[in-house]
Protein backbone atom coordinates (compact mmCIF):
# COMPACT_ATOMS: atom_id res chain seq x y z
CA UNK A 1 0.00 0.00 0.00
CA UNK A 2 2.92 2.36 -0.68
CA UNK A 3 0.69 4.58 -2.85
CA UNK A 4 -1.96 4.87 -0.13
CA UNK A 5 -2.05 7.52 2.57
CA UNK A 6 -4.38 8.64 5.33
CA UNK A 7 -6.17 11.91 5.97
CA UNK A 8 -8.12 12.87 9.07
CA UNK A 9 -11.38 14.78 9.28
CA UNK A 10 -12.23 16.42 12.61
CA UNK A 11 -15.36 15.71 14.59
CA UNK A 12 -16.16 18.66 16.85
CA UNK A 13 -18.57 19.35 19.67
CA UNK A 14 -21.01 22.26 19.59
CA UNK A 15 -18.32 24.58 21.02
CA UNK A 16 -16.01 23.63 18.10
CA UNK A 17 -13.68 21.56 20.30
CA UNK A 18 -11.98 18.78 18.35
CA UNK A 19 -13.12 15.52 20.01
CA UNK A 20 -12.31 12.95 17.35
CA UNK A 21 -10.51 12.48 14.04
CA UNK A 22 -12.08 10.19 11.44
CA UNK A 23 -9.53 8.29 9.39
CA UNK A 24 -9.93 8.57 5.60
CA UNK A 25 -7.86 6.45 3.19
CA UNK A 26 -6.68 7.90 -0.14
CA UNK A 27 -4.89 6.39 -3.14
CA UNK A 28 -2.63 8.33 -5.50
CA UNK A 29 -1.76 5.78 -8.18
CA UNK A 30 1.32 6.37 -10.33
CA UNK A 31 -0.53 4.79 -13.25
CA UNK A 32 -4.15 5.79 -12.68
CA UNK A 33 -3.80 9.09 -10.84
CA UNK A 34 -6.04 9.81 -7.87
CA UNK A 35 -8.53 7.00 -7.31
CA UNK A 36 -11.49 7.66 -5.01
CA UNK A 37 -12.41 5.26 -2.17
CA UNK A 38 -15.81 4.44 -3.69
CA UNK A 39 -13.85 3.10 -6.67
CA UNK A 40 -10.97 1.20 -5.05
CA UNK A 41 -12.66 -0.18 -1.92
CA UNK A 42 -15.12 -2.40 -3.87
CA UNK A 43 -12.17 -3.66 -5.95
CA UNK A 44 -10.19 -4.42 -2.78
CA UNK A 45 -13.19 -6.33 -1.44
CA UNK A 46 -13.64 -8.26 -4.69
CA UNK A 47 -10.04 -9.47 -4.62
CA UNK A 48 -9.98 -10.29 -0.93
CA UNK A 49 -7.73 -7.36 0.07
CA UNK A 50 -10.18 -5.35 2.16
CA UNK A 51 -9.33 -7.02 5.47
CA UNK A 52 -5.59 -6.53 4.92
CA UNK A 53 -6.15 -2.92 3.91
CA UNK A 54 -8.28 -2.43 7.01
CA UNK A 55 -5.46 -3.62 9.26
CA UNK A 56 -3.00 -1.33 7.46
CA UNK A 57 -5.30 1.66 7.93
CA UNK A 58 -5.90 0.92 11.60
CA UNK A 59 -2.19 0.36 12.30
CA UNK A 60 -1.18 3.67 10.75
CA UNK A 61 -4.05 5.53 12.41
CA UNK A 62 -2.93 4.18 15.80
CA UNK A 63 0.63 5.32 15.16
CA UNK A 64 -0.65 8.77 14.20
CA UNK A 65 -2.72 8.94 17.37
CA UNK A 66 0.40 8.10 19.40
CA UNK A 67 2.18 11.02 17.72
CA UNK A 68 -0.72 13.35 18.55
CA UNK A 69 -0.60 12.12 22.13
CA UNK A 70 3.07 13.13 22.36
CA UNK A 71 2.07 16.57 21.07
CA UNK A 72 -0.43 16.91 23.90
CA UNK A 73 -3.59 16.42 21.82
CA UNK A 74 -6.33 14.46 23.53
CA UNK A 75 -8.90 13.67 20.84
CA UNK A 76 -9.82 10.16 19.73
CA UNK A 77 -9.41 8.49 16.35
CA UNK A 78 -12.16 6.67 14.50
CA UNK A 79 -11.78 4.06 11.78
CA UNK A 80 -14.62 2.95 9.52
CA UNK A 81 -15.35 -0.67 8.60
CA UNK A 82 -17.82 -2.21 6.18
CA UNK A 83 -20.27 -4.88 7.27
CA UNK A 84 -18.29 -7.52 5.34
CA UNK A 85 -15.09 -6.60 7.20
CA UNK A 86 -16.82 -6.79 10.57
CA UNK A 87 -18.32 -10.17 9.72
CA UNK A 88 -14.84 -11.60 9.08
CA UNK A 89 -13.80 -14.24 11.63
CA UNK A 90 -10.49 -12.44 12.19
CA UNK A 91 -11.95 -8.95 12.65
CA UNK A 92 -11.67 -8.58 16.43
CA UNK A 93 -8.41 -10.54 16.77
CA UNK A 94 -6.63 -8.50 14.08
CA UNK A 95 -7.64 -5.22 15.71
CA UNK A 96 -6.59 -6.38 19.15
CA UNK A 97 -3.21 -7.41 17.76
CA UNK A 98 -2.70 -3.90 16.38
CA UNK A 99 -3.72 -2.36 19.70
CA UNK A 100 -1.24 -4.58 21.51
CA UNK A 101 1.56 -3.87 19.03
CA UNK A 102 1.11 -0.09 18.94
CA UNK A 103 0.31 0.14 22.67
CA UNK A 104 -2.48 2.60 21.96
CA UNK A 105 -5.02 3.24 24.71
CA UNK A 106 -8.24 1.50 23.52
CA UNK A 107 -10.24 4.33 25.09
CA UNK A 108 -8.81 6.62 22.37
CA UNK A 109 -10.39 4.51 19.60
CA UNK A 110 -13.83 4.57 18.00
CA UNK A 111 -14.79 1.81 15.57
CA UNK A 112 -17.41 2.83 13.01
CA UNK A 113 -19.74 0.54 11.11
CA UNK A 114 -20.14 1.87 7.59
CA UNK A 115 -23.50 2.55 6.02
CA UNK A 116 -22.36 0.76 2.86
CA UNK A 117 -24.41 -2.38 3.34
CA UNK A 118 -27.27 -4.00 5.18
CA UNK A 119 -26.60 -6.36 8.08
CA UNK A 120 -27.82 -9.92 7.56
CA UNK A 121 -26.90 -11.22 11.02
CA UNK A 122 -27.14 -8.20 13.30
CA UNK A 123 -26.58 -10.23 16.47
CA UNK A 124 -23.29 -11.61 15.13
CA UNK A 125 -22.11 -8.11 14.28
CA UNK A 126 -23.26 -6.84 17.66
CA UNK A 127 -21.14 -9.49 19.42
CA UNK A 128 -18.03 -8.17 17.67
CA UNK A 129 -18.66 -4.69 19.01
CA UNK A 130 -19.45 -5.99 22.48
CA UNK A 131 -15.96 -7.52 22.50
CA UNK A 132 -14.35 -4.25 21.37
CA UNK A 133 -16.28 -2.20 23.91
CA UNK A 134 -15.12 -4.62 26.60
CA UNK A 135 -11.53 -3.44 26.10
CA UNK A 136 -12.58 0.22 26.33
CA UNK A 137 -13.18 1.28 22.71
CA UNK A 138 -16.24 3.19 21.52
CA UNK A 139 -18.55 2.26 18.65
CA UNK A 140 -20.29 4.51 16.13
CA UNK A 141 -22.91 3.88 13.44
CA UNK A 142 -21.96 5.85 10.35
CA UNK A 143 -24.41 7.42 7.88
CA UNK A 144 -27.54 6.46 9.77
CA UNK A 145 -30.61 7.15 7.63
CA UNK A 146 -28.74 6.26 4.46
CA UNK A 147 -28.65 2.47 4.05
CA UNK A 148 -28.25 1.57 7.72
CA UNK A 149 -31.66 3.00 8.52
CA UNK A 150 -33.30 0.14 10.40
CA UNK A 151 -34.31 0.93 13.96
CA UNK A 152 -32.78 -2.43 14.90
CA UNK A 153 -29.36 -0.84 14.46
CA UNK A 154 -30.10 1.65 17.23
CA UNK A 155 -31.35 -1.01 19.59
CA UNK A 156 -29.20 -4.07 18.77
CA UNK A 157 -25.75 -2.60 17.99
CA UNK A 158 -24.03 -1.42 21.23
CA UNK A 159 -23.04 1.94 19.75
CA UNK A 160 -22.04 5.08 21.62
CA UNK A 161 -22.44 7.53 18.73
CA UNK A 162 -24.90 7.77 15.83
CA UNK A 163 -23.62 9.72 12.82
CA UNK A 164 -26.57 10.93 10.75
CA UNK A 165 -26.27 10.86 6.97
CA UNK A 166 -25.32 14.12 5.25
CA UNK A 167 -28.40 13.83 3.03
CA UNK A 168 -30.48 15.24 5.90
CA UNK A 169 -28.54 18.48 6.33
CA UNK A 170 -28.78 19.85 2.81
CA UNK A 171 -32.23 21.33 3.50
CA UNK A 172 -33.00 21.62 7.20
CA UNK A 173 -36.17 23.58 6.44
CA UNK A 174 -37.59 20.57 4.63
CA UNK A 175 -40.29 19.12 6.91
CA UNK A 176 -39.54 15.47 6.14
CA UNK A 177 -35.82 15.87 6.81
CA UNK A 178 -36.33 17.85 10.00
CA UNK A 179 -38.95 15.37 11.16
CA UNK A 180 -36.52 12.50 10.62
CA UNK A 181 -33.80 14.35 12.54
CA UNK A 182 -36.15 15.11 15.42
CA UNK A 183 -37.30 11.50 15.63
CA UNK A 184 -33.75 10.15 15.40
CA UNK A 185 -32.47 12.58 18.03
CA UNK A 186 -35.32 11.62 20.35
CA UNK A 187 -34.53 7.91 19.93
CA UNK A 188 -30.83 8.49 20.51
CA UNK A 189 -31.49 10.54 23.63
CA UNK A 190 -33.76 7.74 24.87
CA UNK A 191 -30.89 5.27 24.33
CA UNK A 192 -28.37 7.72 25.87
CA UNK A 193 -26.45 7.88 22.58
CA UNK A 194 -24.46 10.82 21.24
CA UNK A 195 -25.55 12.31 17.90
CA UNK A 196 -23.12 13.52 15.22
CA UNK A 197 -24.38 15.38 12.14
CA UNK A 198 -22.42 14.74 8.95
CA UNK A 199 -21.93 17.10 6.01
CA UNK A 200 -21.87 20.42 7.88
CA UNK A 201 -20.85 23.21 5.49
CA UNK A 202 -22.05 26.59 6.80
CA UNK A 203 -22.93 28.65 9.87
CA UNK A 204 -26.69 28.51 9.26
CA UNK A 205 -26.60 24.73 9.45
CA UNK A 206 -24.63 24.96 12.69
CA UNK A 207 -27.22 27.34 14.14
CA UNK A 208 -30.04 24.91 13.32
CA UNK A 209 -28.11 21.93 14.68
CA UNK A 210 -27.63 23.74 17.98
CA UNK A 211 -31.39 24.23 18.11
CA UNK A 212 -31.84 20.50 17.47
CA UNK A 213 -29.38 19.79 20.30
CA UNK A 214 -27.04 17.43 18.47
CA UNK A 215 -23.76 16.62 20.24
CA UNK A 216 -21.14 16.59 17.48
CA UNK A 217 -20.64 17.89 13.95
CA UNK A 218 -18.46 16.78 11.05
CA UNK A 219 -17.98 18.19 7.57
CA UNK A 220 -15.98 20.42 5.25
CA UNK A 221 -16.72 23.50 7.37
CA UNK A 222 -14.35 22.14 10.01
CA UNK A 223 -11.82 20.62 7.60
CA UNK A 224 -10.79 23.85 5.85
PDB file of N, CA and C in Angstrom, residues 41-122:
ATOM      1  N   UNK A  41     -12.259   0.703  -3.022  1.00  0.00           N
ATOM      2  CA  UNK A  41     -12.658  -0.185  -1.925  1.00  0.00           C
ATOM      3  C   UNK A  41     -13.467  -1.386  -2.420  1.00  0.00           C
ATOM      4  N   UNK A  42     -14.438  -1.213  -3.346  1.00  0.00           N
ATOM      5  CA  UNK A  42     -15.125  -2.399  -3.872  1.00  0.00           C
ATOM      6  C   UNK A  42     -14.173  -3.356  -4.598  1.00  0.00           C
ATOM      7  N   UNK A  43     -13.151  -2.801  -5.265  1.00  0.00           N
ATOM      8  CA  UNK A  43     -12.173  -3.656  -5.949  1.00  0.00           C
ATOM      9  C   UNK A  43     -11.361  -4.440  -4.925  1.00  0.00           C
ATOM     10  N   UNK A  44     -10.942  -3.744  -3.851  1.00  0.00           N
ATOM     11  CA  UNK A  44     -10.192  -4.420  -2.784  1.00  0.00           C
ATOM     12  C   UNK A  44     -11.024  -5.538  -2.171  1.00  0.00           C
ATOM     13  N   UNK A  45     -12.318  -5.296  -2.003  1.00  0.00           N
ATOM     14  CA  UNK A  45     -13.194  -6.328  -1.438  1.00  0.00           C
ATOM     15  C   UNK A  45     -13.333  -7.502  -2.400  1.00  0.00           C
ATOM     16  N   UNK A  46     -13.473  -7.212  -3.684  1.00  0.00           N
ATOM     17  CA  UNK A  46     -13.639  -8.258  -4.693  1.00  0.00           C
ATOM     18  C   UNK A  46     -12.445  -9.205  -4.717  1.00  0.00           C
ATOM     19  N   UNK A  47     -11.244  -8.655  -4.547  1.00  0.00           N
ATOM     20  CA  UNK A  47     -10.036  -9.474  -4.625  1.00  0.00           C
ATOM     21  C   UNK A  47      -9.519  -9.906  -3.248  1.00  0.00           C
ATOM     22  N   UNK A  48     -10.339  -9.784  -2.238  1.00  0.00           N
ATOM     23  CA  UNK A  48      -9.984 -10.287  -0.927  1.00  0.00           C
ATOM     24  C   UNK A  48      -8.913  -9.496  -0.206  1.00  0.00           C
ATOM     25  N   UNK A  49      -8.778  -8.200  -0.540  1.00  0.00           N
ATOM     26  CA  UNK A  49      -7.734  -7.363   0.066  1.00  0.00           C
ATOM     27  C   UNK A  49      -8.276  -6.401   1.118  1.00  0.00           C
ATOM     28  N   UNK A  50      -9.585  -6.372   1.291  1.00  0.00           N
ATOM     29  CA  UNK A  50     -10.179  -5.351   2.157  1.00  0.00           C
ATOM     30  C   UNK A  50      -9.776  -5.538   3.616  1.00  0.00           C
ATOM     31  N   UNK A  51      -9.708  -6.787   4.075  1.00  0.00           N
ATOM     32  CA  UNK A  51      -9.333  -7.024   5.467  1.00  0.00           C
ATOM     33  C   UNK A  51      -7.891  -6.601   5.726  1.00  0.00           C
ATOM     34  N   UNK A  52      -7.000  -6.906   4.778  1.00  0.00           N
ATOM     35  CA  UNK A  52      -5.594  -6.533   4.924  1.00  0.00           C
ATOM     36  C   UNK A  52      -5.448  -5.019   4.903  1.00  0.00           C
ATOM     37  N   UNK A  53      -6.178  -4.372   3.986  1.00  0.00           N
ATOM     38  CA  UNK A  53      -6.153  -2.915   3.913  1.00  0.00           C
ATOM     39  C   UNK A  53      -6.682  -2.318   5.210  1.00  0.00           C
ATOM     40  N   UNK A  54      -7.717  -2.919   5.763  1.00  0.00           N
ATOM     41  CA  UNK A  54      -8.281  -2.429   7.014  1.00  0.00           C
ATOM     42  C   UNK A  54      -7.285  -2.456   8.154  1.00  0.00           C
ATOM     43  N   UNK A  55      -6.493  -3.516   8.221  1.00  0.00           N
ATOM     44  CA  UNK A  55      -5.463  -3.624   9.262  1.00  0.00           C
ATOM     45  C   UNK A  55      -4.388  -2.567   9.042  1.00  0.00           C
ATOM     46  N   UNK A  56      -4.009  -2.343   7.782  1.00  0.00           N
ATOM     47  CA  UNK A  56      -2.997  -1.335   7.462  1.00  0.00           C
ATOM     48  C   UNK A  56      -3.489   0.053   7.878  1.00  0.00           C
ATOM     49  N   UNK A  57      -4.734   0.353   7.565  1.00  0.00           N
ATOM     50  CA  UNK A  57      -5.304   1.657   7.926  1.00  0.00           C
ATOM     51  C   UNK A  57      -5.306   1.830   9.436  1.00  0.00           C
ATOM     52  N   UNK A  58      -5.798   0.820  10.142  1.00  0.00           N
ATOM     53  CA  UNK A  58      -5.899   0.925  11.597  1.00  0.00           C
ATOM     54  C   UNK A  58      -4.525   1.049  12.242  1.00  0.00           C
ATOM     55  N   UNK A  59      -3.548   0.298  11.754  1.00  0.00           N
ATOM     56  CA  UNK A  59      -2.194   0.364  12.300  1.00  0.00           C
ATOM     57  C   UNK A  59      -1.608   1.764  12.167  1.00  0.00           C
ATOM     58  N   UNK A  60      -1.740   2.340  10.977  1.00  0.00           N
ATOM     59  CA  UNK A  60      -1.181   3.672  10.750  1.00  0.00           C
ATOM     60  C   UNK A  60      -1.953   4.754  11.499  1.00  0.00           C
ATOM     61  N   UNK A  61      -3.260   4.570  11.639  1.00  0.00           N
ATOM     62  CA  UNK A  61      -4.047   5.528  12.408  1.00  0.00           C
ATOM     63  C   UNK A  61      -3.640   5.494  13.884  1.00  0.00           C
ATOM     64  N   UNK A  62      -3.368   4.308  14.407  1.00  0.00           N
ATOM     65  CA  UNK A  62      -2.927   4.181  15.804  1.00  0.00           C
ATOM     66  C   UNK A  62      -1.573   4.858  16.010  1.00  0.00           C
ATOM     67  N   UNK A  63      -0.686   4.679  15.054  1.00  0.00           N
ATOM     68  CA  UNK A  63       0.629   5.320  15.160  1.00  0.00           C
ATOM     69  C   UNK A  63       0.492   6.841  15.108  1.00  0.00           C
ATOM     70  N   UNK A  64      -0.425   7.329  14.272  1.00  0.00           N
ATOM     71  CA  UNK A  64      -0.654   8.771  14.198  1.00  0.00           C
ATOM     72  C   UNK A  64      -1.233   9.293  15.513  1.00  0.00           C
ATOM     73  N   UNK A  65      -2.134   8.536  16.093  1.00  0.00           N
ATOM     74  CA  UNK A  65      -2.719   8.936  17.373  1.00  0.00           C
ATOM     75  C   UNK A  65      -1.649   8.994  18.462  1.00  0.00           C
ATOM     76  N   UNK A  66      -0.695   8.072  18.428  1.00  0.00           N
ATOM     77  CA  UNK A  66       0.399   8.096  19.402  1.00  0.00           C
ATOM     78  C   UNK A  66       1.239   9.353  19.229  1.00  0.00           C
ATOM     79  N   UNK A  67       1.444   9.786  17.980  1.00  0.00           N
ATOM     80  CA  UNK A  67       2.185  11.025  17.721  1.00  0.00           C
ATOM     81  C   UNK A  67       1.417  12.221  18.263  1.00  0.00           C
ATOM     82  N   UNK A  68       0.090  12.256  18.018  1.00  0.00           N
ATOM     83  CA  UNK A  68      -0.724  13.352  18.550  1.00  0.00           C
ATOM     84  C   UNK A  68      -0.659  13.388  20.072  1.00  0.00           C
ATOM     85  N   UNK A  69      -0.648  12.211  20.669  1.00  0.00           N
ATOM     86  CA  UNK A  69      -0.596  12.120  22.129  1.00  0.00           C
ATOM     87  C   UNK A  69       0.681  12.763  22.660  1.00  0.00           C
ATOM     88  N   UNK A  70       1.793  12.517  21.962  1.00  0.00           N
ATOM     89  CA  UNK A  70       3.074  13.129  22.365  1.00  0.00           C
ATOM     90  C   UNK A  70       3.032  14.645  22.230  1.00  0.00           C
ATOM     91  N   UNK A  71       2.201  15.121  21.280  1.00  0.00           N
ATOM     92  CA  UNK A  71       2.074  16.565  21.065  1.00  0.00           C
ATOM     93  C   UNK A  71       1.079  17.200  22.035  1.00  0.00           C
ATOM     94  N   UNK A  72       0.492  16.382  22.901  1.00  0.00           N
ATOM     95  CA  UNK A  72      -0.432  16.906  23.898  1.00  0.00           C
ATOM     96  C   UNK A  72      -1.871  17.007  23.455  1.00  0.00           C
ATOM     97  N   UNK A  73      -2.211  16.395  22.310  1.00  0.00           N
ATOM     98  CA  UNK A  73      -3.589  16.422  21.820  1.00  0.00           C
ATOM     99  C   UNK A  73      -4.355  15.243  22.412  1.00  0.00           C
ATOM    100  N   UNK A  74      -5.592  15.477  22.780  1.00  0.00           N
ATOM    101  CA  UNK A  74      -6.327  14.465  23.533  1.00  0.00           C
ATOM    102  C   UNK A  74      -7.527  13.868  22.807  1.00  0.00           C
ATOM    103  N   UNK A  75      -7.732  14.207  21.524  1.00  0.00           N
ATOM    104  CA  UNK A  75      -8.904  13.670  20.838  1.00  0.00           C
ATOM    105  C   UNK A  75      -8.717  12.194  20.469  1.00  0.00           C
ATOM    106  N   UNK A  76      -9.819  11.555  20.122  1.00  0.00           N
ATOM    107  CA  UNK A  76      -9.821  10.157  19.725  1.00  0.00           C
ATOM    108  C   UNK A  76      -9.598  10.036  18.216  1.00  0.00           C
ATOM    109  N   UNK A  77      -9.377   8.795  17.769  1.00  0.00           N
ATOM    110  CA  UNK A  77      -9.407   8.493  16.347  1.00  0.00           C
ATOM    111  C   UNK A  77     -10.570   7.547  16.087  1.00  0.00           C
ATOM    112  N   UNK A  78     -11.133   7.634  14.893  1.00  0.00           N
ATOM    113  CA  UNK A  78     -12.159   6.669  14.498  1.00  0.00           C
ATOM    114  C   UNK A  78     -11.756   6.057  13.165  1.00  0.00           C
ATOM    115  N   UNK A  79     -12.079   4.786  13.012  1.00  0.00           N
ATOM    116  CA  UNK A  79     -11.783   4.057  11.780  1.00  0.00           C
ATOM    117  C   UNK A  79     -13.060   3.344  11.353  1.00  0.00           C
ATOM    118  N   UNK A  80     -13.372   3.459  10.062  1.00  0.00           N
ATOM    119  CA  UNK A  80     -14.624   2.951   9.521  1.00  0.00           C
ATOM    120  C   UNK A  80     -14.443   1.569   8.903  1.00  0.00           C
ATOM    121  N   UNK A  81     -15.393   0.679   9.151  1.00  0.00           N
ATOM    122  CA  UNK A  81     -15.347  -0.671   8.598  1.00  0.00           C
ATOM    123  C   UNK A  81     -16.677  -1.031   7.960  1.00  0.00           C
ATOM    124  N   UNK A  82     -16.607  -1.751   6.845  1.00  0.00           N
ATOM    125  CA  UNK A  82     -17.815  -2.211   6.180  1.00  0.00           C
ATOM    126  C   UNK A  82     -18.389  -3.410   6.930  1.00  0.00           C
ATOM    127  N   UNK A  83     -19.634  -3.729   6.639  1.00  0.00           N
ATOM    128  CA  UNK A  83     -20.269  -4.879   7.270  1.00  0.00           C
ATOM    129  C   UNK A  83     -19.491  -6.155   6.956  1.00  0.00           C
ATOM    130  N   UNK A  84     -19.025  -6.305   5.715  1.00  0.00           N
ATOM    131  CA  UNK A  84     -18.294  -7.517   5.337  1.00  0.00           C
ATOM    132  C   UNK A  84     -16.990  -7.654   6.115  1.00  0.00           C
ATOM    133  N   UNK A  85     -16.301  -6.543   6.389  1.00  0.00           N
ATOM    134  CA  UNK A  85     -15.086  -6.604   7.201  1.00  0.00           C
ATOM    135  C   UNK A  85     -15.406  -7.041   8.628  1.00  0.00           C
ATOM    136  N   UNK A  86     -16.463  -6.480   9.183  1.00  0.00           N
ATOM    137  CA  UNK A  86     -16.824  -6.787  10.567  1.00  0.00           C
ATOM    138  C   UNK A  86     -17.237  -8.246  10.704  1.00  0.00           C
ATOM    139  N   UNK A  87     -17.867  -8.782   9.671  1.00  0.00           N
ATOM    140  CA  UNK A  87     -18.324 -10.170   9.722  1.00  0.00           C
ATOM    141  C   UNK A  87     -17.188 -11.172   9.563  1.00  0.00           C
ATOM    142  N   UNK A  88     -15.992 -10.697   9.206  1.00  0.00           N
ATOM    143  CA  UNK A  88     -14.837 -11.596   9.081  1.00  0.00           C
ATOM    144  C   UNK A  88     -14.499 -12.238  10.417  1.00  0.00           C
ATOM    145  N   UNK A  89     -14.131 -13.523  10.396  1.00  0.00           N
ATOM    146  CA  UNK A  89     -13.796 -14.242  11.628  1.00  0.00           C
ATOM    147  C   UNK A  89     -12.610 -13.630  12.356  1.00  0.00           C
ATOM    148  N   UNK A  90     -11.724 -12.973  11.596  1.00  0.00           N
ATOM    149  CA  UNK A  90     -10.490 -12.439  12.194  1.00  0.00           C
ATOM    150  C   UNK A  90     -10.607 -10.976  12.606  1.00  0.00           C
ATOM    151  N   UNK A  91     -11.788 -10.381  12.449  1.00  0.00           N
ATOM    152  CA  UNK A  91     -11.946  -8.946  12.654  1.00  0.00           C
ATOM    153  C   UNK A  91     -11.462  -8.487  14.029  1.00  0.00           C
ATOM    154  N   UNK A  92     -12.014  -9.033  15.088  1.00  0.00           N
ATOM    155  CA  UNK A  92     -11.670  -8.583  16.435  1.00  0.00           C
ATOM    156  C   UNK A  92     -10.226  -8.917  16.769  1.00  0.00           C
ATOM    157  N   UNK A  93      -9.782 -10.127  16.438  1.00  0.00           N
ATOM    158  CA  UNK A  93      -8.412 -10.536  16.771  1.00  0.00           C
ATOM    159  C   UNK A  93      -7.375  -9.651  16.085  1.00  0.00           C
ATOM    160  N   UNK A  94      -7.611  -9.316  14.809  1.00  0.00           N
ATOM    161  CA  UNK A  94      -6.632  -8.505  14.076  1.00  0.00           C
ATOM    162  C   UNK A  94      -6.540  -7.103  14.670  1.00  0.00           C
ATOM    163  N   UNK A  95      -7.661  -6.547  15.103  1.00  0.00           N
ATOM    164  CA  UNK A  95      -7.644  -5.216  15.706  1.00  0.00           C
ATOM    165  C   UNK A  95      -6.952  -5.246  17.065  1.00  0.00           C
ATOM    166  N   UNK A  96      -7.226  -6.269  17.832  1.00  0.00           N
ATOM    167  CA  UNK A  96      -6.593  -6.382  19.153  1.00  0.00           C
ATOM    168  C   UNK A  96      -5.080  -6.556  19.030  1.00  0.00           C
ATOM    169  N   UNK A  97      -4.649  -7.257  17.990  1.00  0.00           N
ATOM    170  CA  UNK A  97      -3.212  -7.413  17.759  1.00  0.00           C
ATOM    171  C   UNK A  97      -2.555  -6.070  17.468  1.00  0.00           C
ATOM    172  N   UNK A  98      -3.234  -5.233  16.683  1.00  0.00           N
ATOM    173  CA  UNK A  98      -2.700  -3.901  16.377  1.00  0.00           C
ATOM    174  C   UNK A  98      -2.654  -3.052  17.645  1.00  0.00           C
ATOM    175  N   UNK A  99      -3.696  -3.114  18.445  1.00  0.00           N
ATOM    176  CA  UNK A  99      -3.724  -2.359  19.705  1.00  0.00           C
ATOM    177  C   UNK A  99      -2.579  -2.769  20.605  1.00  0.00           C
ATOM    178  N   UNK A 100      -2.335  -4.074  20.679  1.00  0.00           N
ATOM    179  CA  UNK A 100      -1.239  -4.578  21.509  1.00  0.00           C
ATOM    180  C   UNK A 100       0.121  -4.140  20.968  1.00  0.00           C
ATOM    181  N   UNK A 101       0.280  -4.211  19.651  1.00  0.00           N
ATOM    182  CA  UNK A 101       1.562  -3.874  19.030  1.00  0.00           C
ATOM    183  C   UNK A 101       1.886  -2.388  19.139  1.00  0.00           C
ATOM    184  N   UNK A 102       0.878  -1.536  18.924  1.00  0.00           N
ATOM    185  CA  UNK A 102       1.115  -0.089  18.940  1.00  0.00           C
ATOM    186  C   UNK A 102       1.022   0.504  20.343  1.00  0.00           C
ATOM    187  N   UNK A 103       0.468  -0.300  21.277  1.00  0.00           N
ATOM    188  CA  UNK A 103       0.312   0.139  22.675  1.00  0.00           C
ATOM    189  C   UNK A 103      -0.582   1.381  22.793  1.00  0.00           C
ATOM    190  N   UNK A 104      -1.540   1.499  21.884  1.00  0.00           N
ATOM    191  CA  UNK A 104      -2.480   2.605  21.963  1.00  0.00           C
ATOM    192  C   UNK A 104      -3.510   2.321  23.051  1.00  0.00           C
ATOM    193  N   UNK A 105      -3.971   3.366  23.702  1.00  0.00           N
ATOM    194  CA  UNK A 105      -5.017   3.241  24.705  1.00  0.00           C
ATOM    195  C   UNK A 105      -6.339   2.962  23.986  1.00  0.00           C
ATOM    196  N   UNK A 106      -6.982   1.812  24.217  1.00  0.00           N
ATOM    197  CA  UNK A 106      -8.242   1.504  23.520  1.00  0.00           C
ATOM    198  C   UNK A 106      -9.319   2.563  23.731  1.00  0.00           C
ATOM    199  N   UNK A 107      -9.242   3.306  24.837  1.00  0.00           N
ATOM    200  CA  UNK A 107     -10.241   4.334  25.087  1.00  0.00           C
ATOM    201  C   UNK A 107     -10.097   5.525  24.141  1.00  0.00           C
ATOM    202  N   UNK A 108      -9.014   5.555  23.355  1.00  0.00           N
ATOM    203  CA  UNK A 108      -8.809   6.623  22.373  1.00  0.00           C
ATOM    204  C   UNK A 108      -9.299   6.215  20.982  1.00  0.00           C
ATOM    205  N   UNK A 109      -9.984   5.059  20.897  1.00  0.00           N
ATOM    206  CA  UNK A 109     -10.389   4.510  19.604  1.00  0.00           C
ATOM    207  C   UNK A 109     -11.904   4.434  19.504  1.00  0.00           C
ATOM    208  N   UNK A 110     -12.426   4.772  18.319  1.00  0.00           N
ATOM    209  CA  UNK A 110     -13.834   4.570  18.004  1.00  0.00           C
ATOM    210  C   UNK A 110     -13.918   3.764  16.712  1.00  0.00           C
ATOM    211  N   UNK A 111     -14.593   2.636  16.754  1.00  0.00           N
ATOM    212  CA  UNK A 111     -14.790   1.813  15.567  1.00  0.00           C
ATOM    213  C   UNK A 111     -16.159   2.130  14.970  1.00  0.00           C
ATOM    214  N   UNK A 112     -16.161   2.475  13.672  1.00  0.00           N
ATOM    215  CA  UNK A 112     -17.407   2.831  13.012  1.00  0.00           C
ATOM    216  C   UNK A 112     -17.859   1.722  12.076  1.00  0.00           C
ATOM    217  N   UNK A 113     -19.157   1.466  12.078  1.00  0.00           N
ATOM    218  CA  UNK A 113     -19.735   0.535  11.111  1.00  0.00           C
ATOM    219  C   UNK A 113     -20.283   1.356   9.961  1.00  0.00           C
ATOM    220  N   UNK A 114     -19.793   1.076   8.771  1.00  0.00           N
ATOM    221  CA  UNK A 114     -20.135   1.870   7.594  1.00  0.00           C
ATOM    222  C   UNK A 114     -21.575   1.640   7.166  1.00  0.00           C
ATOM    223  N   UNK A 115     -22.144   2.664   6.567  1.00  0.00           N
ATOM    224  CA  UNK A 115     -23.496   2.548   6.017  1.00  0.00           C
ATOM    225  C   UNK A 115     -23.517   1.939   4.636  1.00  0.00           C
ATOM    226  N   UNK A 116     -22.445   1.269   4.223  1.00  0.00           N
ATOM    227  CA  UNK A 116     -22.356   0.761   2.859  1.00  0.00           C
ATOM    228  C   UNK A 116     -23.033  -0.561   2.596  1.00  0.00           C
ATOM    229  N   UNK A 117     -23.738  -1.108   3.576  1.00  0.00           N
ATOM    230  CA  UNK A 117     -24.408  -2.376   3.337  1.00  0.00           C
ATOM    231  C   UNK A 117     -25.359  -2.731   4.462  1.00  0.00           C
ATOM    232  N   UNK A 118     -26.334  -3.548   4.159  1.00  0.00           N
ATOM    233  CA  UNK A 118     -27.270  -3.997   5.177  1.00  0.00           C
ATOM    234  C   UNK A 118     -26.650  -5.135   5.980  1.00  0.00           C
ATOM    235  N   UNK A 119     -27.140  -5.345   7.185  1.00  0.00           N
ATOM    236  CA  UNK A 119     -26.598  -6.362   8.077  1.00  0.00           C
ATOM    237  C   UNK A 119     -27.522  -7.565   8.060  1.00  0.00           C
ATOM    238  N   UNK A 120     -27.010  -8.708   7.600  1.00  0.00           N
ATOM    239  CA  UNK A 120     -27.819  -9.924   7.556  1.00  0.00           C
ATOM    240  C   UNK A 120     -27.987 -10.528   8.947  1.00  0.00           C
ATOM    241  N   UNK A 121     -26.875 -10.632   9.687  1.00  0.00           N
ATOM    242  CA  UNK A 121     -26.905 -11.223  11.025  1.00  0.00           C
ATOM    243  C   UNK A 121     -26.492 -10.152  12.033  1.00  0.00           C
ATOM    244  N   UNK A 122     -27.457  -9.357  12.470  1.00  0.00           N
ATOM    245  CA  UNK A 122     -27.139  -8.204  13.303  1.00  0.00           C
ATOM    246  C   UNK A 122     -26.623  -8.624  14.675  1.00  0.00           C
TER     247      UNK A 122
END
